[in-house]
Short mmCIF file of C-alpha atoms and ligand atoms in Angstrom, two decimals:
data_model
loop_
_atom_site.label_atom_id
_atom_site.label_comp_id
_atom_site.label_asym_id
_atom_site.label_seq_id
_atom_site.Cartn_x
_atom_site.Cartn_y
_atom_site.Cartn_z
CA MET A 1 0.01 -0.08 -0.04
CA ALA A 2 2.75 2.47 0.97
CA GLU A 3 4.32 2.04 -2.49
CA MET A 4 1.10 3.00 -4.24
CA VAL A 5 -0.34 5.56 -1.71
CA PRO A 6 2.56 6.68 0.43
CA TRP A 7 0.49 8.43 3.17
CA LEU A 8 -1.32 5.07 3.85
CA TRP A 9 1.79 3.44 5.10
CA LEU A 10 0.22 2.56 8.40
CA VAL A 11 -2.05 -0.04 6.58
CA ASP A 12 1.05 -2.15 5.92
CA VAL A 13 2.02 -1.93 9.61
CA VAL A 14 -1.42 -2.79 10.91
CA THR A 15 -1.87 -5.79 8.51
CA GLY A 16 1.59 -7.12 9.54
CA LEU A 17 2.91 -7.01 6.04
CA GLU A 18 5.75 -4.70 6.94
CA ARG A 19 6.87 -7.05 9.84
CA LYS A 20 6.60 -10.17 7.54
CA ALA A 21 8.49 -8.38 4.75
CA ARG A 22 11.35 -7.42 7.05
CA ARG A 23 11.49 -10.97 8.61
CA ILE A 24 11.78 -12.54 5.12
CA SER A 25 14.39 -10.00 3.97
CA GLU A 26 16.43 -10.75 7.05
CA GLU A 27 16.11 -14.50 6.48
CA ILE A 28 17.28 -14.19 2.75
CA ASP A 29 20.06 -11.90 4.00
CA ARG A 30 21.42 -14.41 6.50
CA LEU A 31 21.37 -17.13 3.75
CA LEU A 32 23.22 -15.01 1.24
CA GLU A 33 25.85 -14.01 4.02
CA ARG A 34 26.36 -17.68 4.71
CA VAL A 35 26.81 -18.58 1.05
CA ILE A 36 29.41 -15.82 0.54
CA ALA A 37 31.19 -16.79 3.78
CA ASP A 38 31.30 -20.42 2.71
CA HIS A 39 32.76 -19.54 -0.61
CA ARG A 40 35.37 -17.18 0.93
CA GLN A 41 36.50 -19.89 3.34
CA ARG A 42 36.73 -22.57 0.60
CA ARG A 43 38.70 -20.16 -1.61
CA ARG A 44 41.12 -19.39 1.22
CA GLY A 45 41.55 -23.09 1.84
CA ALA A 46 42.24 -23.76 -1.95
CA ARG A 47 44.74 -20.89 -2.03
CA ARG A 48 46.66 -22.29 1.01
CA VAL A 49 47.04 -25.75 -0.63
CA GLY A 50 47.75 -24.21 -3.98
CA ASP A 51 44.72 -25.88 -5.58
CA GLY A 52 43.63 -24.77 -9.14
CA GLU A 53 40.96 -22.29 -8.31
CA ASP A 54 39.55 -22.34 -11.79
CA ASP A 55 38.03 -25.87 -11.26
CA GLY A 56 34.35 -25.84 -10.40
CA LYS A 57 33.81 -22.16 -10.19
CA ASP A 58 30.33 -20.98 -9.79
CA PHE A 59 28.54 -17.62 -10.13
CA VAL A 60 29.36 -16.55 -6.61
CA ASP A 61 33.05 -17.32 -7.23
CA VAL A 62 32.97 -15.08 -10.35
CA LEU A 63 31.42 -12.18 -8.37
CA LEU A 64 34.02 -12.68 -5.65
CA ASP A 65 36.83 -12.68 -8.22
CA LEU A 66 35.58 -9.27 -9.51
CA SER A 67 35.39 -7.89 -6.01
CA GLU A 68 38.91 -9.11 -5.30
CA THR A 69 40.48 -7.29 -8.42
CA GLU A 70 43.14 -4.69 -7.54
CA ASP A 71 41.00 -1.61 -7.72
CA GLU A 72 37.69 -3.29 -6.89
CA VAL A 73 35.85 -1.27 -9.41
CA VAL A 74 34.21 -2.89 -12.45
CA GLY A 75 32.87 -0.24 -14.84
CA GLU A 76 31.13 2.27 -12.66
CA VAL A 77 30.11 -0.29 -9.94
CA GLN A 78 31.95 -1.08 -6.73
CA LEU A 79 31.45 -4.76 -6.06
CA ASP A 80 31.20 -4.83 -2.31
CA THR A 81 29.42 -7.53 -0.31
CA VAL A 82 26.06 -5.81 -0.49
CA THR A 83 26.30 -5.58 -4.31
CA ILE A 84 27.17 -9.17 -4.51
CA LYS A 85 24.26 -10.18 -2.43
CA ALA A 86 21.89 -8.02 -4.47
CA THR A 87 23.23 -9.54 -7.71
CA ILE A 88 22.86 -13.08 -6.50
CA LEU A 89 19.22 -12.39 -5.29
CA ASP A 90 18.39 -10.57 -8.54
CA MET A 91 19.49 -13.54 -10.57
CA LEU A 92 17.61 -16.10 -8.47
CA ALA A 93 14.38 -13.89 -8.40
CA ALA A 94 14.39 -13.10 -12.06
CA GLY A 95 15.67 -16.42 -13.37
CA THR A 96 13.79 -19.15 -11.45
CA ASP A 97 10.25 -18.31 -11.16
CA THR A 98 9.95 -17.09 -14.79
CA SER A 99 11.54 -20.29 -16.05
CA TYR A 100 9.44 -22.86 -14.13
CA THR A 101 6.28 -20.84 -14.89
CA LEU A 102 7.14 -21.06 -18.60
CA LEU A 103 7.70 -24.67 -18.53
CA GLU A 104 4.40 -25.33 -16.54
CA TRP A 105 2.41 -23.36 -19.13
CA ALA A 106 4.12 -25.05 -22.04
CA MET A 107 3.34 -28.56 -20.60
CA ALA A 108 -0.25 -27.49 -19.78
CA GLU A 109 -0.87 -26.15 -23.38
CA LEU A 110 0.70 -29.26 -24.95
CA ILE A 111 -1.43 -31.58 -22.82
CA ASN A 112 -4.53 -29.80 -23.96
CA HIS A 113 -3.33 -29.85 -27.56
CA PRO A 114 -2.45 -33.55 -28.28
CA THR A 115 -1.81 -33.04 -31.95
CA GLN A 116 0.82 -30.36 -31.23
CA MET A 117 2.32 -32.57 -28.46
CA ARG A 118 2.70 -35.52 -30.81
CA LYS A 119 4.21 -33.36 -33.50
CA LEU A 120 6.73 -31.90 -31.06
CA GLN A 121 7.64 -35.29 -29.56
CA ASP A 122 8.05 -36.72 -33.09
CA GLU A 123 10.40 -33.87 -34.11
CA ILE A 124 12.54 -34.28 -30.87
CA ARG A 125 12.73 -38.07 -31.08
CA ALA A 126 13.48 -38.15 -34.81
CA ALA A 127 16.15 -35.50 -34.61
CA VAL A 128 17.91 -36.80 -31.41
CA GLY A 129 17.69 -40.50 -32.30
CA VAL A 130 19.11 -42.81 -29.65
CA ALA A 131 20.79 -40.83 -26.91
CA ASP A 132 21.17 -40.85 -23.08
CA ARG A 133 20.26 -37.19 -22.97
CA ILE A 134 19.58 -34.08 -25.09
CA THR A 135 22.31 -31.50 -25.40
CA GLU A 136 22.45 -27.94 -26.53
CA ASP A 137 23.92 -29.19 -29.92
CA ASP A 138 20.48 -30.81 -30.61
CA LEU A 139 18.58 -27.47 -30.36
CA PRO A 140 19.24 -26.06 -33.85
CA LYS A 141 17.57 -29.20 -35.17
CA LEU A 142 14.29 -28.48 -33.38
CA PRO A 143 12.43 -25.53 -35.09
CA TYR A 144 8.98 -26.62 -33.86
CA LEU A 145 10.28 -26.69 -30.26
CA LYS A 146 11.31 -23.01 -30.64
CA ALA A 147 7.86 -22.21 -32.03
CA VAL A 148 6.11 -23.91 -29.10
CA ILE A 149 8.20 -21.93 -26.57
CA LYS A 150 7.46 -18.71 -28.41
CA GLU A 151 3.74 -19.43 -28.61
CA THR A 152 3.72 -20.23 -24.95
CA LEU A 153 5.51 -16.95 -24.14
CA ARG A 154 3.06 -15.04 -26.35
CA LEU A 155 0.01 -16.36 -24.46
CA HIS A 156 1.56 -16.68 -21.05
CA PRO A 157 4.41 -14.21 -20.61
CA PRO A 158 5.58 -15.06 -17.05
CA GLY A 159 6.22 -11.32 -16.34
CA PRO A 160 2.96 -10.08 -17.80
CA LEU A 161 3.44 -6.40 -16.81
CA LEU A 162 7.19 -6.35 -17.30
CA LEU A 163 8.94 -4.15 -14.71
CA PRO A 164 7.54 -0.72 -13.89
CA ARG A 165 9.12 2.24 -15.72
CA GLU A 166 9.08 5.96 -15.04
CA THR A 167 8.97 8.73 -17.69
CA LEU A 168 12.00 11.05 -17.62
CA GLU A 169 10.29 14.00 -19.29
CA ASP A 170 6.79 15.24 -20.31
CA THR A 171 5.59 13.09 -23.14
CA GLU A 172 2.55 13.22 -25.71
CA LEU A 173 1.32 9.74 -26.53
CA GLN A 174 -1.70 9.28 -28.89
CA GLY A 175 -3.25 12.49 -27.67
CA TYR A 176 -2.55 11.85 -24.02
CA HIS A 177 -0.23 14.08 -21.99
CA VAL A 178 2.00 12.01 -19.78
CA PRO A 179 3.85 14.08 -17.26
CA ALA A 180 7.55 13.51 -16.32
CA ARG A 181 8.01 11.05 -13.47
CA THR A 182 4.93 9.10 -14.25
CA ARG A 183 4.89 5.36 -13.44
CA VAL A 184 4.28 3.42 -16.62
CA VAL A 185 3.15 -0.18 -16.60
CA ILE A 186 3.24 -2.07 -19.82
CA ASN A 187 0.87 -4.97 -20.30
CA ALA A 188 2.83 -7.49 -22.46
CA TRP A 189 0.18 -10.06 -21.77
CA ALA A 190 -2.51 -7.88 -23.48
CA ILE A 191 -0.06 -7.01 -26.28
CA GLY A 192 0.59 -10.79 -27.08
CA ARG A 193 -3.22 -11.41 -27.29
CA ASP A 194 -4.05 -8.34 -29.31
CA ALA A 195 -6.56 -9.34 -32.02
CA ALA A 196 -5.45 -6.50 -34.18
CA THR A 197 -2.03 -8.06 -34.65
CA TRP A 198 -2.44 -11.74 -34.10
CA GLU A 199 -4.88 -13.96 -35.97
CA HIS A 200 -6.90 -16.32 -33.69
CA ALA A 201 -5.16 -14.53 -30.85
CA GLU A 202 -6.48 -16.56 -28.07
CA GLU A 203 -5.68 -19.86 -29.58
CA PHE A 204 -2.45 -21.90 -28.99
CA MET A 205 -1.00 -22.29 -32.52
CA PRO A 206 2.70 -22.72 -32.53
CA GLU A 207 2.63 -23.01 -36.29
CA ARG A 208 2.26 -19.19 -36.59
CA PHE A 209 5.96 -18.95 -35.49
CA ALA A 210 7.17 -21.89 -37.56
CA ALA A 211 5.80 -20.19 -40.68
CA ASP A 212 6.65 -16.59 -39.71
CA GLY A 213 10.03 -16.73 -38.03
CA GLU A 214 9.74 -13.01 -37.67
CA ALA A 215 9.07 -12.41 -34.08
CA GLU A 216 12.64 -13.16 -32.93
CA TYR A 217 13.73 -12.41 -29.41
CA HIS A 218 16.72 -10.46 -30.70
CA LYS A 219 14.33 -8.12 -32.35
CA MET A 220 13.10 -7.05 -28.98
CA GLY A 221 12.28 -3.44 -29.22
CA VAL A 222 11.88 -3.57 -32.95
CA ASP A 223 8.90 -5.99 -33.18
CA PHE A 224 6.56 -4.70 -30.47
CA ARG A 225 3.86 -7.42 -31.04
CA PHE A 226 5.78 -9.77 -28.79
CA LEU A 227 7.46 -8.61 -25.64
CA PRO A 228 7.97 -11.60 -23.14
CA PHE A 229 11.36 -10.33 -22.30
CA GLY A 230 10.55 -6.66 -22.33
CA ALA A 231 12.51 -4.16 -24.38
CA GLY A 232 14.95 -1.31 -24.28
CA ARG A 233 17.54 -0.88 -21.63
CA SER A 234 15.43 -2.64 -19.07
CA GLY A 235 14.97 -5.68 -21.24
CA CYS A 236 15.70 -9.02 -19.63
CA PRO A 237 19.62 -9.58 -19.73
CA GLY A 238 19.00 -13.25 -19.28
CA VAL A 239 17.23 -13.92 -22.51
CA GLY A 240 20.28 -15.38 -24.26
CA PHE A 241 20.53 -17.90 -21.34
CA ALA A 242 16.79 -18.34 -20.55
CA VAL A 243 15.69 -19.42 -24.13
CA PRO A 244 18.14 -22.25 -24.68
CA ALA A 245 17.80 -23.40 -20.96
CA ASN A 246 14.01 -23.69 -21.37
CA GLU A 247 14.13 -25.25 -24.76
CA LEU A 248 16.54 -27.82 -23.37
CA ALA A 249 14.31 -28.61 -20.32
CA LEU A 250 11.19 -28.94 -22.34
CA ALA A 251 12.85 -31.11 -24.94
CA SER A 252 14.17 -33.44 -22.33
CA LEU A 253 10.77 -33.78 -20.68
CA LEU A 254 9.22 -34.71 -23.91
CA TYR A 255 12.03 -36.91 -25.21
CA HIS A 256 12.24 -39.25 -22.10
CA PHE A 257 8.60 -39.31 -21.08
CA ASP A 258 5.04 -39.64 -22.51
CA TRP A 259 2.58 -37.41 -20.47
CA GLU A 260 -1.02 -37.97 -19.45
CA VAL A 261 -3.58 -36.24 -17.21
CA PRO A 262 -4.20 -38.56 -14.20
CA VAL A 263 -7.62 -40.24 -14.48
CA PRO A 264 -10.08 -39.18 -11.80
CA GLY A 265 -10.81 -41.92 -9.39
CA GLY A 266 -7.58 -43.82 -9.95
CA GLY A 267 -8.58 -45.11 -13.42
CA ARG A 268 -11.83 -46.79 -12.48
CA PRO A 269 -13.54 -48.24 -15.61
CA GLY A 270 -15.74 -45.65 -17.31
CA THR A 271 -13.77 -42.57 -16.14
CA THR A 272 -11.91 -40.45 -18.54
CA ALA A 273 -9.14 -37.98 -18.15
CA SER A 274 -10.19 -34.24 -18.44
CA LEU A 275 -8.29 -31.41 -19.86
CA VAL A 276 -6.00 -29.32 -17.72
CA ASP A 277 -7.78 -26.26 -16.03
CA MET A 278 -6.07 -23.21 -17.62
CA SER A 279 -7.27 -20.72 -14.97
CA GLU A 280 -4.69 -18.14 -14.10
CA VAL A 281 -3.73 -16.75 -10.73
CA ASN A 282 -2.38 -13.15 -10.73
CA GLY A 283 0.68 -11.96 -8.93
CA LEU A 284 4.07 -10.65 -9.96
CA SER A 285 3.94 -13.59 -12.29
CA VAL A 286 0.81 -15.22 -13.77
CA ARG A 287 0.75 -18.94 -12.99
CA LEU A 288 -1.70 -21.71 -13.20
CA LYS A 289 -4.31 -21.53 -10.58
CA ARG A 290 -4.05 -25.28 -9.88
CA ALA A 291 -0.59 -26.74 -9.86
CA LEU A 292 -0.07 -28.92 -12.95
CA LEU A 293 -0.27 -32.56 -12.07
CA LEU A 294 0.64 -35.09 -14.77
CA VAL A 295 1.53 -38.70 -15.09
CA ALA A 296 5.00 -39.24 -16.63
CA LYS A 297 5.51 -42.52 -18.52
CA PRO A 298 9.18 -43.35 -19.37
CA TRP A 299 9.90 -43.75 -22.95
CA SER A 300 12.98 -45.50 -24.38
CA SER A 301 14.41 -45.09 -27.88
C1 HEM B 401 11.64 -17.63 -19.40
C2 HEM B 401 12.49 -16.94 -18.68
C3 HEM B 401 12.43 -15.50 -18.45
C4 HEM B 401 11.58 -14.56 -18.74
C5 HEM B 401 10.13 -14.73 -19.48
C6 HEM B 401 12.08 -13.26 -18.33
C7 HEM B 401 11.41 -12.07 -18.52
C8 HEM B 401 11.91 -10.83 -17.99
C9 HEM B 401 11.14 -9.57 -18.10
C10 HEM B 401 9.76 -9.44 -18.68
C11 HEM B 401 11.93 -8.64 -17.49
C12 HEM B 401 11.58 -7.14 -17.33
C13 HEM B 401 11.98 -6.47 -18.66
C14 HEM B 401 11.42 -5.24 -18.93
O1 HEM B 401 10.87 -4.53 -18.04
O2 HEM B 401 11.59 -4.69 -20.08
C15 HEM B 401 13.05 -9.30 -16.94
C16 HEM B 401 14.09 -8.61 -16.24
C17 HEM B 401 15.18 -9.30 -15.79
N1 HEM B 401 15.64 -10.61 -16.01
FE1 HEM B 401 14.45 -12.01 -16.97
N2 HEM B 401 13.29 -13.39 -17.77
C18 HEM B 401 13.62 -14.79 -17.84
C19 HEM B 401 14.63 -15.44 -17.43
C20 HEM B 401 15.77 -14.82 -16.81
C21 HEM B 401 17.04 -15.41 -16.43
C22 HEM B 401 17.30 -16.91 -16.67
C23 HEM B 401 17.83 -14.49 -15.87
C24 HEM B 401 19.20 -14.63 -15.25
C25 HEM B 401 19.81 -15.75 -15.05
C26 HEM B 401 17.15 -13.25 -15.89
C27 HEM B 401 17.53 -12.09 -15.39
C28 HEM B 401 16.75 -10.83 -15.47
C29 HEM B 401 17.17 -9.64 -14.67
C30 HEM B 401 18.48 -9.53 -13.79
C31 HEM B 401 16.18 -8.68 -14.88
C32 HEM B 401 16.14 -7.33 -14.33
C33 HEM B 401 16.69 -6.25 -15.24
C34 HEM B 401 16.55 -4.92 -14.51
O3 HEM B 401 17.07 -4.81 -13.42
O4 HEM B 401 15.96 -4.02 -15.10
N3 HEM B 401 15.90 -13.47 -16.48
N4 HEM B 401 13.09 -10.71 -17.36
#
């Protein structure tokens, strides 16, 4: 409340939200402090015994490396412990929720569209052949997979309102005067479903991307019909990592398993599996109202 209507800050205190937020933030802070302390201790130990520090470096090690450079300044940013903690938190918050939300929507859409599910599984299994697991090298052979991920992001962008922006100066927009310092919220969800730009906008039709190939992520900010990763200087810096990571995850789920909706009543004769309920629940990200529950049947090549 305090963020939207500052003089109503007392509401957050009375409802207990303020206290809860403070407690959670302290918990997260303690965890991050411990992670950094553990890494520092391990690195000191490795240096003492002259171990190769390059082996098994993770993201926290990279940030610590930067903070330990001579001048401790990278670009304009001083990498102190607070900055390191903020960066780890930013990556976790921005990278995990978004990715699992995308995967859950993709699986839900595919289960509700068996023809597309079969087409995608056929593409993956034919292209990969006999293998223990799918690797990044397989991805260029999977155009329909890319189309399915794009179509899922069009209908269900995990960050439907992107991140809030603020105008720097007075602006005229389609006859409206927008004063400087106005908070601007962009509805990427509505843009992706706009019937003026998308045919059969409400339908799940990955083929539109297979035929088109136009709405590429790297055209973010050029093609404004499709903004699941935002645009401009605030656009998602993780897009180059997120897209192959999610393609790989979805391809693996569909290569190794066949999927079904559990039959109500444990499969008693006469009962049939229903479709997945696609109701949404709104929050910072839009997720399925009911968590997706599917039966995975192992498949071997
Ligand atoms: C399916 C996966 C993902 C989606 C849909 C997604 C989407 C977005 C969106 C919509 C924004 C706001 C952009 C804007 O307002 O213009 C954003 C910001 C951001 N994303 Fe992603 N993202 C994903 C994965 C990732 C991953 C894997 C990482 C990092 C490992 C990441 C890091 C970030 C960061 C750090 C920001 C904040 C940028 C800022 O401070 O302005 N994202 N993302």
